[in-house]
Coordinates of C-alpha atoms in Angstrom, one line a residue:
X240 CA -138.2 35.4 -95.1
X241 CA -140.2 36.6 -97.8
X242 CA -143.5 34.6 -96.5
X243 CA -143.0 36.4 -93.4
X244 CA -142.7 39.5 -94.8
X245 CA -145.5 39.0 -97.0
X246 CA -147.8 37.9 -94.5
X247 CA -147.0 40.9 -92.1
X248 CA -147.5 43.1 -94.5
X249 CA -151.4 41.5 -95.9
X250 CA -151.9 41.5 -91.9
X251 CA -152.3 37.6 -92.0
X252 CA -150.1 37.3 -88.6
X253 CA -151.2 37.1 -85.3
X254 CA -150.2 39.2 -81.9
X255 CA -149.9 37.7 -78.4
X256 CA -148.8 40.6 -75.4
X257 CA -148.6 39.1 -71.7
X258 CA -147.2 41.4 -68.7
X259 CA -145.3 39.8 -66.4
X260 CA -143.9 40.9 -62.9
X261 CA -141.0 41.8 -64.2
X262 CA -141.3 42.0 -68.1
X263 CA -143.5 43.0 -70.5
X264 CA -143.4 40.8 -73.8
X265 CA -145.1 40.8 -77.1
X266 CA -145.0 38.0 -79.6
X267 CA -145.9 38.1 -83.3
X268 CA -146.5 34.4 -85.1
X269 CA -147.3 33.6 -88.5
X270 CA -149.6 31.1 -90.1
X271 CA -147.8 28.0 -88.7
X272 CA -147.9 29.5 -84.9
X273 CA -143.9 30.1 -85.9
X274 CA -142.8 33.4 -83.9
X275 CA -141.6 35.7 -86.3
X276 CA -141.0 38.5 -84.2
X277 CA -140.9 39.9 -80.6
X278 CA -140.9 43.3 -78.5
X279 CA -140.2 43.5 -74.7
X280 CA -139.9 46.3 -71.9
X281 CA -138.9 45.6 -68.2
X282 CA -140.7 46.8 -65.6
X283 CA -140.8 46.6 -61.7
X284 CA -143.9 46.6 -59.6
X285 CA -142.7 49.1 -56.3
X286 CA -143.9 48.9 -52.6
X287 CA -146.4 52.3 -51.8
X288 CA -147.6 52.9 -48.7
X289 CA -147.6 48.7 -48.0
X290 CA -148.8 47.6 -51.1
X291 CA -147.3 46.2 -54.0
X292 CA -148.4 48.0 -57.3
X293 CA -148.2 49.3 -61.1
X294 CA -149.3 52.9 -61.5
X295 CA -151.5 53.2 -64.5
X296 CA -148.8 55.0 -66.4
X297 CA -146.3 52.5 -65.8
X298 CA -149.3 50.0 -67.6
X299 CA -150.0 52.4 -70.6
X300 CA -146.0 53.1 -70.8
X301 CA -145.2 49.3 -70.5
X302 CA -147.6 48.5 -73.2
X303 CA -146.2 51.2 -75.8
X304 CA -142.5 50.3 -75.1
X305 CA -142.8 46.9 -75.6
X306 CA -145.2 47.5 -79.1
X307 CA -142.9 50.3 -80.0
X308 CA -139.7 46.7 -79.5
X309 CA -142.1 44.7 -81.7
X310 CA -142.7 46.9 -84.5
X311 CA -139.1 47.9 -84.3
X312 CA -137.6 44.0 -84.9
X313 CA -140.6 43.9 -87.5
X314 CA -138.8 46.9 -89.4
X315 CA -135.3 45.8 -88.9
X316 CA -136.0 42.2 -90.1
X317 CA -138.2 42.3 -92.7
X318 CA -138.1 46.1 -94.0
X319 CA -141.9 46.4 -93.6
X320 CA -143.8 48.5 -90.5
X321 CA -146.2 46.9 -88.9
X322 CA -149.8 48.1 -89.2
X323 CA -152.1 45.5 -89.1
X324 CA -152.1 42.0 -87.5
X325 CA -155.1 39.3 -88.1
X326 CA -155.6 38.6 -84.5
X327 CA -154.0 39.5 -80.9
X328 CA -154.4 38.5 -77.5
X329 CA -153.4 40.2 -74.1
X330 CA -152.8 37.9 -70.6
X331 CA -151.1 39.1 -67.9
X332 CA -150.3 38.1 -64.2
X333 CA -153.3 36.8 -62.7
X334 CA -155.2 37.6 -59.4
X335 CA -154.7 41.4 -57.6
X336 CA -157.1 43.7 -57.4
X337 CA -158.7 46.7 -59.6
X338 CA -161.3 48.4 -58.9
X339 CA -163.3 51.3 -60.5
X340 CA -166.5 53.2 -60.0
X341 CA -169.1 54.0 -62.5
X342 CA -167.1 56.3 -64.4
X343 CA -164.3 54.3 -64.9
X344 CA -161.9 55.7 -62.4
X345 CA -159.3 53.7 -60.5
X346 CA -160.4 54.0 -57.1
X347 CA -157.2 52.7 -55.2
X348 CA -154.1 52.1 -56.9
X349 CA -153.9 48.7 -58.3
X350 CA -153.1 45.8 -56.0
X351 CA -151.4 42.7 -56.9
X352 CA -151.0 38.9 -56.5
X353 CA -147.9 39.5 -54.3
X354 CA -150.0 41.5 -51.5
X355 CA -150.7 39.1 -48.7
X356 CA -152.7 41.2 -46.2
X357 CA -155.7 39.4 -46.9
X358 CA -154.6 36.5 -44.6
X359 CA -158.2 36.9 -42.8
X360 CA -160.6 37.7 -45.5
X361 CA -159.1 34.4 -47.8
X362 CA -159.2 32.0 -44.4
X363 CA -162.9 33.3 -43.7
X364 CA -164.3 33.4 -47.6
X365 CA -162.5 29.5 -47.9
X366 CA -164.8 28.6 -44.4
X367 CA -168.0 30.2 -46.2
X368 CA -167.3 28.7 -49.3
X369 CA -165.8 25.3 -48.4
X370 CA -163.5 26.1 -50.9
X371 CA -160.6 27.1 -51.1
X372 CA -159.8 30.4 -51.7
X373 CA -155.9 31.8 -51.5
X374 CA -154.9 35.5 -50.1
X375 CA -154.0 36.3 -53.9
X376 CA -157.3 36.4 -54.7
X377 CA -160.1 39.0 -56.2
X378 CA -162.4 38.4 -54.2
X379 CA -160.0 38.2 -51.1
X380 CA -158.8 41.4 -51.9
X381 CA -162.3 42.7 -52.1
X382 CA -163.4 41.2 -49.0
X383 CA -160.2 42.3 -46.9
X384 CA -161.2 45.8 -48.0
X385 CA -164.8 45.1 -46.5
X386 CA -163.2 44.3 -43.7
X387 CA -161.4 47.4 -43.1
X388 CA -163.9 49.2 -44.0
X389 CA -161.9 50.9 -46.9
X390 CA -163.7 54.1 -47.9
X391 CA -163.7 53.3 -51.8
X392 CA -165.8 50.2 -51.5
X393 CA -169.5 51.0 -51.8
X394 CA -168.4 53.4 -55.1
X395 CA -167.0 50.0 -57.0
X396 CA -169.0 49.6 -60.6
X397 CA -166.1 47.2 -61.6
X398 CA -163.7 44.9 -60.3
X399 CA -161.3 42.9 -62.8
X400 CA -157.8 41.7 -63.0
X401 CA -154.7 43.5 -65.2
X402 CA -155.2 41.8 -68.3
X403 CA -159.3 42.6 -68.0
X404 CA -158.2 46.1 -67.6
X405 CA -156.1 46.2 -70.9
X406 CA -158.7 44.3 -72.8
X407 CA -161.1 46.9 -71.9
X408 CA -159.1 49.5 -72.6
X409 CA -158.5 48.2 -76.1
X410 CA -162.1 47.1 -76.8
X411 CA -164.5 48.2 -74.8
X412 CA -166.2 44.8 -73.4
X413 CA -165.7 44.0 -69.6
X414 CA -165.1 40.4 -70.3
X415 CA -162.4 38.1 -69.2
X416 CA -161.4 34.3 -70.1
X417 CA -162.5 31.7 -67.7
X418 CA -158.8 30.6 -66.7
X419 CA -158.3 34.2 -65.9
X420 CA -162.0 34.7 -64.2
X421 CA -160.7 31.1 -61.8
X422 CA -158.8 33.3 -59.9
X423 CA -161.0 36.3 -59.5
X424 CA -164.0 34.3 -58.2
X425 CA -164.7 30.4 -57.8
X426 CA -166.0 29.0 -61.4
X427 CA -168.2 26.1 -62.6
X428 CA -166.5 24.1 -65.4
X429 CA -170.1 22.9 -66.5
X430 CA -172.0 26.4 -66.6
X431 CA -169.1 28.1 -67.7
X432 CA -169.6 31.1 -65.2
X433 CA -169.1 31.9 -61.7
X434 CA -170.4 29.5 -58.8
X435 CA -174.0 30.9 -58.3
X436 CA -174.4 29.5 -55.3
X437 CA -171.1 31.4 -53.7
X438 CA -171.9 34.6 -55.1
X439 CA -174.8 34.2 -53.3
X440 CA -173.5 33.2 -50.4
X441 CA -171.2 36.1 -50.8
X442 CA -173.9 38.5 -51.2
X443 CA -175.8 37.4 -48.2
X444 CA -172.4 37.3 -45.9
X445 CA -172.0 41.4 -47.0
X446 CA -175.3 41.9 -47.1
X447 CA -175.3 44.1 -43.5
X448 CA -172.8 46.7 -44.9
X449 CA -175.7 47.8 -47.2
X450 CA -173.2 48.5 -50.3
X451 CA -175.5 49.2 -54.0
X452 CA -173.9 46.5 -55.3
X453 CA -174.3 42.7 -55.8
X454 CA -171.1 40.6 -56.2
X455 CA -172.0 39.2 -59.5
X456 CA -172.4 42.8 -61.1
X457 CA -169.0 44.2 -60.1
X458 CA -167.4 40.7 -62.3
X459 CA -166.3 40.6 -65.8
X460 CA -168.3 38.7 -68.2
X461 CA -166.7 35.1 -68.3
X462 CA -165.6 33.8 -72.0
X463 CA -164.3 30.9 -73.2
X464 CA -161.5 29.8 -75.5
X465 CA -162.7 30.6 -79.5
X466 CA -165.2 32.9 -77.9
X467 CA -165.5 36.2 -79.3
X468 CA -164.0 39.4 -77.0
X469 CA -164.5 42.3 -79.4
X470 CA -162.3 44.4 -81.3
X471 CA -159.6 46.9 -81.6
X472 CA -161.0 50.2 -80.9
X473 CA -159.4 53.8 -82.7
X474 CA -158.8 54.6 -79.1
X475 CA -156.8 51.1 -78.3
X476 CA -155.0 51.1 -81.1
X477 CA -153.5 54.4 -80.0
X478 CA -153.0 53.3 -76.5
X479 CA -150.3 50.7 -77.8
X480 CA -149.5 52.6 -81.4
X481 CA -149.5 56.0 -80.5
X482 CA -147.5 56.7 -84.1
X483 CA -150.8 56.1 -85.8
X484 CA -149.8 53.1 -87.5
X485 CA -151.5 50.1 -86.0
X486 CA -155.2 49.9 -87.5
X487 CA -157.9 49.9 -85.9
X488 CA -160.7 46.8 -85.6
X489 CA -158.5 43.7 -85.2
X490 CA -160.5 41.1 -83.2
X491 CA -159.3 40.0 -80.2
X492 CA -159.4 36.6 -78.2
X493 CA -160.5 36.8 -74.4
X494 CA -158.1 38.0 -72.0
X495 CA -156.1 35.5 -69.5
X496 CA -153.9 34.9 -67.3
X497 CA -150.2 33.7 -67.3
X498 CA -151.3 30.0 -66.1
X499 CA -153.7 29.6 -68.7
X500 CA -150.7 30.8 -71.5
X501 CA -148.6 28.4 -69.9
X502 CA -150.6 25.6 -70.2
X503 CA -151.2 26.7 -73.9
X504 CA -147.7 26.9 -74.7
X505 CA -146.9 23.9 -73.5
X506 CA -149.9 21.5 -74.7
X507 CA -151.1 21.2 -71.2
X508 CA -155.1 22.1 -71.7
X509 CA -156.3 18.2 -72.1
X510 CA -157.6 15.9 -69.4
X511 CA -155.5 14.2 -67.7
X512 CA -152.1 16.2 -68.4
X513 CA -150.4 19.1 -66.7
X514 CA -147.1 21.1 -66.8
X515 CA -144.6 22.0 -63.8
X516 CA -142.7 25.1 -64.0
X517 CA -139.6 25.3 -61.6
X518 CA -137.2 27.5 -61.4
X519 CA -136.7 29.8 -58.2
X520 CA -139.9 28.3 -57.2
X521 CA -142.0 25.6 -58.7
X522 CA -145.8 24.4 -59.6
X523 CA -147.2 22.2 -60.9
X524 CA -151.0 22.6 -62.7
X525 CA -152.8 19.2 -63.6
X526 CA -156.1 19.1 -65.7
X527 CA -158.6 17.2 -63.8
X528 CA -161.4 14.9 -65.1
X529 CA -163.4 16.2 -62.2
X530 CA -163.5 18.4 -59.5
X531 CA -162.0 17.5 -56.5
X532 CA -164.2 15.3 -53.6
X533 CA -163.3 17.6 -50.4
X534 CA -161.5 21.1 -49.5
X535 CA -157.5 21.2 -49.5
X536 CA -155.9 24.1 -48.8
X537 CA -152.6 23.3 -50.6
X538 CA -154.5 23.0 -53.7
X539 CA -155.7 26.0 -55.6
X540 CA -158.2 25.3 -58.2
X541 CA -158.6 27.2 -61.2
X542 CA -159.6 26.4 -64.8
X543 CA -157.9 25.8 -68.5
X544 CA -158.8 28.8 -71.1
X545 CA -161.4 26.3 -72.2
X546 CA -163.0 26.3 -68.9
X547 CA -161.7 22.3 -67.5
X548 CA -161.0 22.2 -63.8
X549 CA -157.2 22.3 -62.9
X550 CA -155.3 21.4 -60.0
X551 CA -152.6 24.0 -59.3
X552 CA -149.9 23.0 -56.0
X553 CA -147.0 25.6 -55.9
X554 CA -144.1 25.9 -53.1
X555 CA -142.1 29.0 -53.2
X556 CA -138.7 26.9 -53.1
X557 CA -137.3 24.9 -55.8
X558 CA -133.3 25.8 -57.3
X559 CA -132.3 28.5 -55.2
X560 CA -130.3 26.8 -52.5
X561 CA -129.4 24.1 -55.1
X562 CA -128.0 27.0 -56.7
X563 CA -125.9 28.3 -54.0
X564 CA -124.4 25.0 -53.5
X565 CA -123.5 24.9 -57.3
X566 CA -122.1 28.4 -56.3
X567 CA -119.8 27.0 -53.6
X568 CA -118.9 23.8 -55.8
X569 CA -117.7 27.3 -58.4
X570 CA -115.9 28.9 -55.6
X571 CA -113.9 26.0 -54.8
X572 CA -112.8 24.9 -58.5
X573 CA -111.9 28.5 -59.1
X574 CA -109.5 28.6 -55.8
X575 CA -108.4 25.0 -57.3
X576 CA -107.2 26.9 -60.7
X577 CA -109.9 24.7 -62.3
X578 CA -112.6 27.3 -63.4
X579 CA -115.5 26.0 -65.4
X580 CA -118.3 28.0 -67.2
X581 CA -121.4 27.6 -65.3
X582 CA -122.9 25.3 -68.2
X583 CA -120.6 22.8 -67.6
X584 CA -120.4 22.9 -63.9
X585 CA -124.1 22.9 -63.7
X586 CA -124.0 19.8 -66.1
X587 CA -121.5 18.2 -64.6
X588 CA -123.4 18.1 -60.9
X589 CA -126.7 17.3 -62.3
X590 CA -125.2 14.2 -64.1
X591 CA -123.6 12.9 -60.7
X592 CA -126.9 13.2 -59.1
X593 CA -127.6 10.2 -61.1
X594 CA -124.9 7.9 -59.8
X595 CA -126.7 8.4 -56.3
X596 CA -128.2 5.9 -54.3
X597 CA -132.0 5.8 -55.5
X598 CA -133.0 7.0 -51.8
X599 CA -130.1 9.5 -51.7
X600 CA -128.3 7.3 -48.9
X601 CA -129.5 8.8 -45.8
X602 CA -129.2 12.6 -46.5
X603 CA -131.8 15.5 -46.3
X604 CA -131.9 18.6 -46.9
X605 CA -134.2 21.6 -47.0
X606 CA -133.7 24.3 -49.4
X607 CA -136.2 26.5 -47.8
X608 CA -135.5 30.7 -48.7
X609 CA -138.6 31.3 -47.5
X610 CA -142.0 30.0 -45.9
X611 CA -143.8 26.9 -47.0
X612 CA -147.5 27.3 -46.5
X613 CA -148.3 23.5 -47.4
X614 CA -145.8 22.5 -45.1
X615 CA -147.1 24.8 -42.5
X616 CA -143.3 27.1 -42.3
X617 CA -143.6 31.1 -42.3
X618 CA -140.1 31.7 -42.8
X619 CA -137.6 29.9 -44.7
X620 CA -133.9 28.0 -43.1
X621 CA -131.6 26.2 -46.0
X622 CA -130.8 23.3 -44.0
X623 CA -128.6 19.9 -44.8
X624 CA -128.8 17.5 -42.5
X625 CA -127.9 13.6 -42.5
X626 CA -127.0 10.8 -39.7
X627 CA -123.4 9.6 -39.0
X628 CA -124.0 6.5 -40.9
X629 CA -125.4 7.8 -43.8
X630 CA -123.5 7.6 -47.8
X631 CA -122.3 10.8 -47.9
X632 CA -120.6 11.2 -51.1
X633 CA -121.1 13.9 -54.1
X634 CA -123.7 11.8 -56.0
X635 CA -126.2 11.3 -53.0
X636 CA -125.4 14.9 -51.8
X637 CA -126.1 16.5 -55.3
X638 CA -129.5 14.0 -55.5
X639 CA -130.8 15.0 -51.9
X640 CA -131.0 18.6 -53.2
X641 CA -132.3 17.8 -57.1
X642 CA -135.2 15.9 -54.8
X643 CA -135.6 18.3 -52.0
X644 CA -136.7 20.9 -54.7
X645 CA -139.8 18.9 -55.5
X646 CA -140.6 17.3 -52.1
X647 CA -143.0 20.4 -51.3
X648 CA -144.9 20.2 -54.6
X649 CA -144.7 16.0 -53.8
X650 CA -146.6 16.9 -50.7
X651 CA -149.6 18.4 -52.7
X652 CA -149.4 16.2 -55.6
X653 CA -149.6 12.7 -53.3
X654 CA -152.6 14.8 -52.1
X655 CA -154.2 14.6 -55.9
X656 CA -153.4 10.9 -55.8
X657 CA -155.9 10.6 -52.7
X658 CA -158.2 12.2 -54.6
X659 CA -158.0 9.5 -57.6
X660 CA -156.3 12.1 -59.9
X661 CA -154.2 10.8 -63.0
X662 CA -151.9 12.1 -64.8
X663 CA -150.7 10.5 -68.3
X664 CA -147.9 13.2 -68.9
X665 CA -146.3 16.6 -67.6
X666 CA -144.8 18.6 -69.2
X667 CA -141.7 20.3 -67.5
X668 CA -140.0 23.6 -68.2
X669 CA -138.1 26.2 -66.8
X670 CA -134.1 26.2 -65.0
X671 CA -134.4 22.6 -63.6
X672 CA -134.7 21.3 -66.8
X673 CA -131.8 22.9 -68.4
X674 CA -129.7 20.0 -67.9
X675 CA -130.4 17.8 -70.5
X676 CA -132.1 15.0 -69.2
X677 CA -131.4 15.5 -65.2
X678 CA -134.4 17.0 -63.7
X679 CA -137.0 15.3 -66.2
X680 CA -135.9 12.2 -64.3
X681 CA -135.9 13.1 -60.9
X682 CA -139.6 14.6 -61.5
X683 CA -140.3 11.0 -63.4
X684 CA -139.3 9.4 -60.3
X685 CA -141.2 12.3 -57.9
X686 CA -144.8 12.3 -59.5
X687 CA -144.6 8.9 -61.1
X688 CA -145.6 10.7 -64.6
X689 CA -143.7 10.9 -68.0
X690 CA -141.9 14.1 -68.1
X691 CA -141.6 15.7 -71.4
X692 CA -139.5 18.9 -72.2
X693 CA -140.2 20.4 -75.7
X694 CA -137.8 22.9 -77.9
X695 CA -140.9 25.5 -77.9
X696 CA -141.4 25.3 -74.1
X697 CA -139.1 28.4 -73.7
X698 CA -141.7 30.4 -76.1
X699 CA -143.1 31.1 -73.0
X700 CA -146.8 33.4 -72.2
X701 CA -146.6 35.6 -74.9
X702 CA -147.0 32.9 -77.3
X703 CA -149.5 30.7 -75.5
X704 CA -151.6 34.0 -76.1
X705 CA -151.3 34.6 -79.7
X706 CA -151.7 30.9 -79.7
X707 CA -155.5 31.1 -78.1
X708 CA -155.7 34.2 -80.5
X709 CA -154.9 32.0 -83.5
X710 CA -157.7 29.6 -82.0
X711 CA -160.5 32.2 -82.0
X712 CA -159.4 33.0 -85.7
X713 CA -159.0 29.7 -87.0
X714 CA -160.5 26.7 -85.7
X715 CA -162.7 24.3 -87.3
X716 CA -166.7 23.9 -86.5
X717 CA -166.7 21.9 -83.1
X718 CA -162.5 22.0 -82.7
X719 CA -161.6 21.9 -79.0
X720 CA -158.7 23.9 -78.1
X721 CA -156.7 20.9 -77.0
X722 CA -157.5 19.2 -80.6
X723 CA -156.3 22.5 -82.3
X724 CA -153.3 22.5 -80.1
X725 CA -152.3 19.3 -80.7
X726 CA -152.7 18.5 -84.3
X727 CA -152.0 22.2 -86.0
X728 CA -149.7 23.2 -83.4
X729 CA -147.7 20.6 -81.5
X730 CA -147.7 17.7 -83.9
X731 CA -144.8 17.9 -85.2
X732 CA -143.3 19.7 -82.3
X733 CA -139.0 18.3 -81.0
X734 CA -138.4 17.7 -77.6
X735 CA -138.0 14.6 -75.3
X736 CA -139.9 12.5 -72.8
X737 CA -138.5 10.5 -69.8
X738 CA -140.3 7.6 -68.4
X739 CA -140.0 7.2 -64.5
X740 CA -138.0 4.4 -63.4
X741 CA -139.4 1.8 -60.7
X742 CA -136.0 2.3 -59.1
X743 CA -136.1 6.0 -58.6
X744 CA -139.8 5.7 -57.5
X745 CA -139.4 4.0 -54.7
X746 CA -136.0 5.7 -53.8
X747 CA -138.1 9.0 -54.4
X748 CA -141.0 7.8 -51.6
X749 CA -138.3 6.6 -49.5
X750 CA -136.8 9.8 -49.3
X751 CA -140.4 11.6 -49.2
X752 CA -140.4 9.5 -45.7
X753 CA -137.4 11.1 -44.1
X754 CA -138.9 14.5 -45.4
X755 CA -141.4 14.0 -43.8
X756 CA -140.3 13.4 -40.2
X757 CA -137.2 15.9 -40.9
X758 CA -139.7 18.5 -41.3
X759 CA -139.4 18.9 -37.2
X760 CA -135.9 19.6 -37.5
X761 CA -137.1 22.3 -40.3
X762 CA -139.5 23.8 -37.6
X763 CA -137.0 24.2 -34.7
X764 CA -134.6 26.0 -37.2
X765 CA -137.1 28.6 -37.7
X766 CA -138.1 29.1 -34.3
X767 CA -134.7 28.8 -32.7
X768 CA -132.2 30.6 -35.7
X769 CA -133.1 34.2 -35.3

């Protein structure tokens, strides 16, 4: 306790903020990456006029709150206020769209990743391109806008994402990190920069419309990992400190977005290893040794903070109808006077999953809230289904829907395989994993892969930031981000790994079959259940 204090108070920690959809959270670490303290303040983005947004005040207000939280748990832990830190970091959620004219003026409220009017613009930009390029999107957000002709667009100096916008509040620089730039505008993992050739074909496609403005002149500057981003101006440190406490001149790492903190937090920035996050709904993001040979539209590709190609394949569905059957299962042993906390119910399910036939005898099921795109559904059914003769039991029934939450994401990933892409490891983390053991095996058996779940994996964004802030700071001559990962942070780091087992592989692809062909049956509930 005294180390900490000691070090907070010399200014020898280092601050990681990342805004979520929902919550805004800020992590302070000390000289081992060990968080040592932590702020948050919810938030809600709110539907205006059709478009999902953040006002500007909600941003500025977000920010202060949860600094305001941090400096607070500084005080009541350690007796100290906090007024200087060695290094800090901001992500955010990636994509959206803001845009601002020459004197720095929003000039339509911000727009973010969850807008999906831009259904045209993505499908005709991917055709230009031959690349794929999804409705979340920068630049589809910038080219719907063309489209409609949107008043605002020929004024646009500047175009960048939320965690571009904070960075330049706080410092000046229009710059951004290259995992966060990936989803703004395609990226080449050898120049380190936007795709030349698309930005021209971009400019040439607009070029009619006659706006002042090339494509490449509206973008952020692209940064790497270690790269310096500028410091803490008087003016940003009053935007988060408005007490006056927090000093000015800080240095700060480049901005990114929440997939590039994940895959810090979670050791997941190396060749040939990846991380899948499922909860309500799932993705997985593997680091490629190359870029991939043709277009997929199930795959979005974006880049590590260091600038490596990555492979991200995300369904909207993973635990929420398994979670409504646990619900029922709950239902019923209350009625049966046999109540159990949901810890143990939850465990108790899981762990019969495994005494399931390694196909899951015959049964299917579809736990589909809402649309698919990979598997081509634009609503979602929940749907169980099975044959007369099939093993219907609890352990099979319970199995079918542990695997049914990963057969979308086993859809893209098989599509990787095609492509020759290898994974050594994945790291898993979020509600699926809770159960000790449970889910690392059934994803073992669905991608094939070891599937390790480490004690920090709950750390979560904010950390992964102040973790790429602690790179810039610290790193050796010639230390790659995964080599400063690994050996200063992650080396000694608890957690467990499950090897997939031949049995549940092929009971896995078995199963992937009768997904497969079920998905009819899938298709006619959503055009026939109304």
């Amino acid at each position: 306790m005294e180390d900490k204090r000691v070090q907070i108070e010399e200014g020898r920690t280092i601050l990681g903020i990342e805004l979520g959809s929902t919550r805004i959270k800020a992590v302070l670490i000390d000289e081992t990456h060990t968080p040592v303290a932590s702020g948050s303040h919810e938030w809600e983005n709110r539907l205006e006029n059709g478009i999902w947004t953040y006002s500007l005040t909600d941003i500025w207000e977000g920010l202060k709150g949860c600094y305001k939280s941090l400096a607070e748990d500084v005080k009541n832990t350690y007796g100290v206020e906090l007024t200087r830190v060695g290094a800090m970091g901001v992500s955010a959620m990636m994509h959206g769209y803001m845009a601002f004219d020459e004197k720095g003026e929003l000039l339509v409220p911000f727009r973010t990743w969850r807008n999906t009017m831009t259904g045209k613009a993505a499908a005709e930009l991917t055709e230009l391109f031959q690349f794929n390029i999804p409705e979340r999107w920068s630049i589809s957000h910038l080219y719907h806008a063309v489209l409609e002709q949107e008043e605002h667009v020929p004024q646009i100096a500047y175009l960048t994402t939320l965690a571009g916008y904070i960075h330049w509040k706080l410092t000046g620089k229009k710059v951004l990190g290259i995992g966060d730039a990936s989803g703004m505008f395609p990226v080449d993992s050898k120049t380190m920069t936007y795709r030349q050739d698309m930005l021209d074909k971009f400019d040439a496609h607009v070029s009619s419309y006659g706006f002042p403005w090339k494509i490449g002149q509206l973008l952020p500057q692209v940064l790497v990992a270690g790269e310096d981003a500028g410091v803490l101006t008087q003016e940003g440190a009053r935007l988060l400190d408005p007490s006056g406490r927090l000093e000015a001149g800080v240095s700060l790492c480049p901005p990114e977005g929440d997939a590039g903190t994940g895959m810090a937090a979670t050791n997941s920035v190396a060749k040939r290893t990846g991380n899948v996050s499922a909860g309500t709904s799932i993705f997985v993001m593997a680091v490629l040794e190359h870029e991939l040979a043709k277009l997929h539209r199930e795959i979005d590709m974006v880049t590590t903070p260091d600038g490596s190609p990555v492979a991200m394949v995300h369904a909207n569905n993973c635990t929420s109808d398994l979670n409504a059957w646990v619900g029922l299962f709950r239902e019923f042993s209350q009625a049966a006077g046999l109540a159990m906390d949901g810890d143990k119910l939850y465990g108790m399910l899981y762990n019969k999953a495994l005494e399931g036939d390694a196909d899951c005898g015959g049964l299917l099921s579809y736990g589909y809230y809402s649309g698919e795109f990979i598997t081509g559904m634009e609503e979602g059914r929940p749907l169980f289904v099975r044959k007369p003769d099939a093993n219907f039991n609890l352990a099979n029934f319970m199995r079918a829907h542990l695997f049914t939450a990963l057969g979308v994401v086993k859809i893209g990933m098989d599509i990787l395989a095609d492509e020759q892409v290898g994974l050594d490891s994945l790291l898993g983390h979020g509600g699926l994993f809770k159960t000790k053991g449970v889910g690392q095996r059934m994803m073992a058996a669905a991608m094939n892969t070891p599937v390790s779940v480490m004690e920090t994996a709950g750390e979560g964004g904010p950390w992964g930031m102040a973790l790429l802030a602690a790179y810039a700071k610290n790193r050796a001559a010639q230390e790659s981000l995964p080599e400063y990962l690994s050996k200063r942070v992650f080396a000694d780091a608890a957690g467990s790994c499950v090897e997939p087992n031949d049995k549940d592989v092929a009971g896995f692809e078995a199963f992937m079959v009768q997904y497969r062909a079920g998905l009819a049956v899938e298709r006619a509930a959503v055009d026939h259940l109304r």
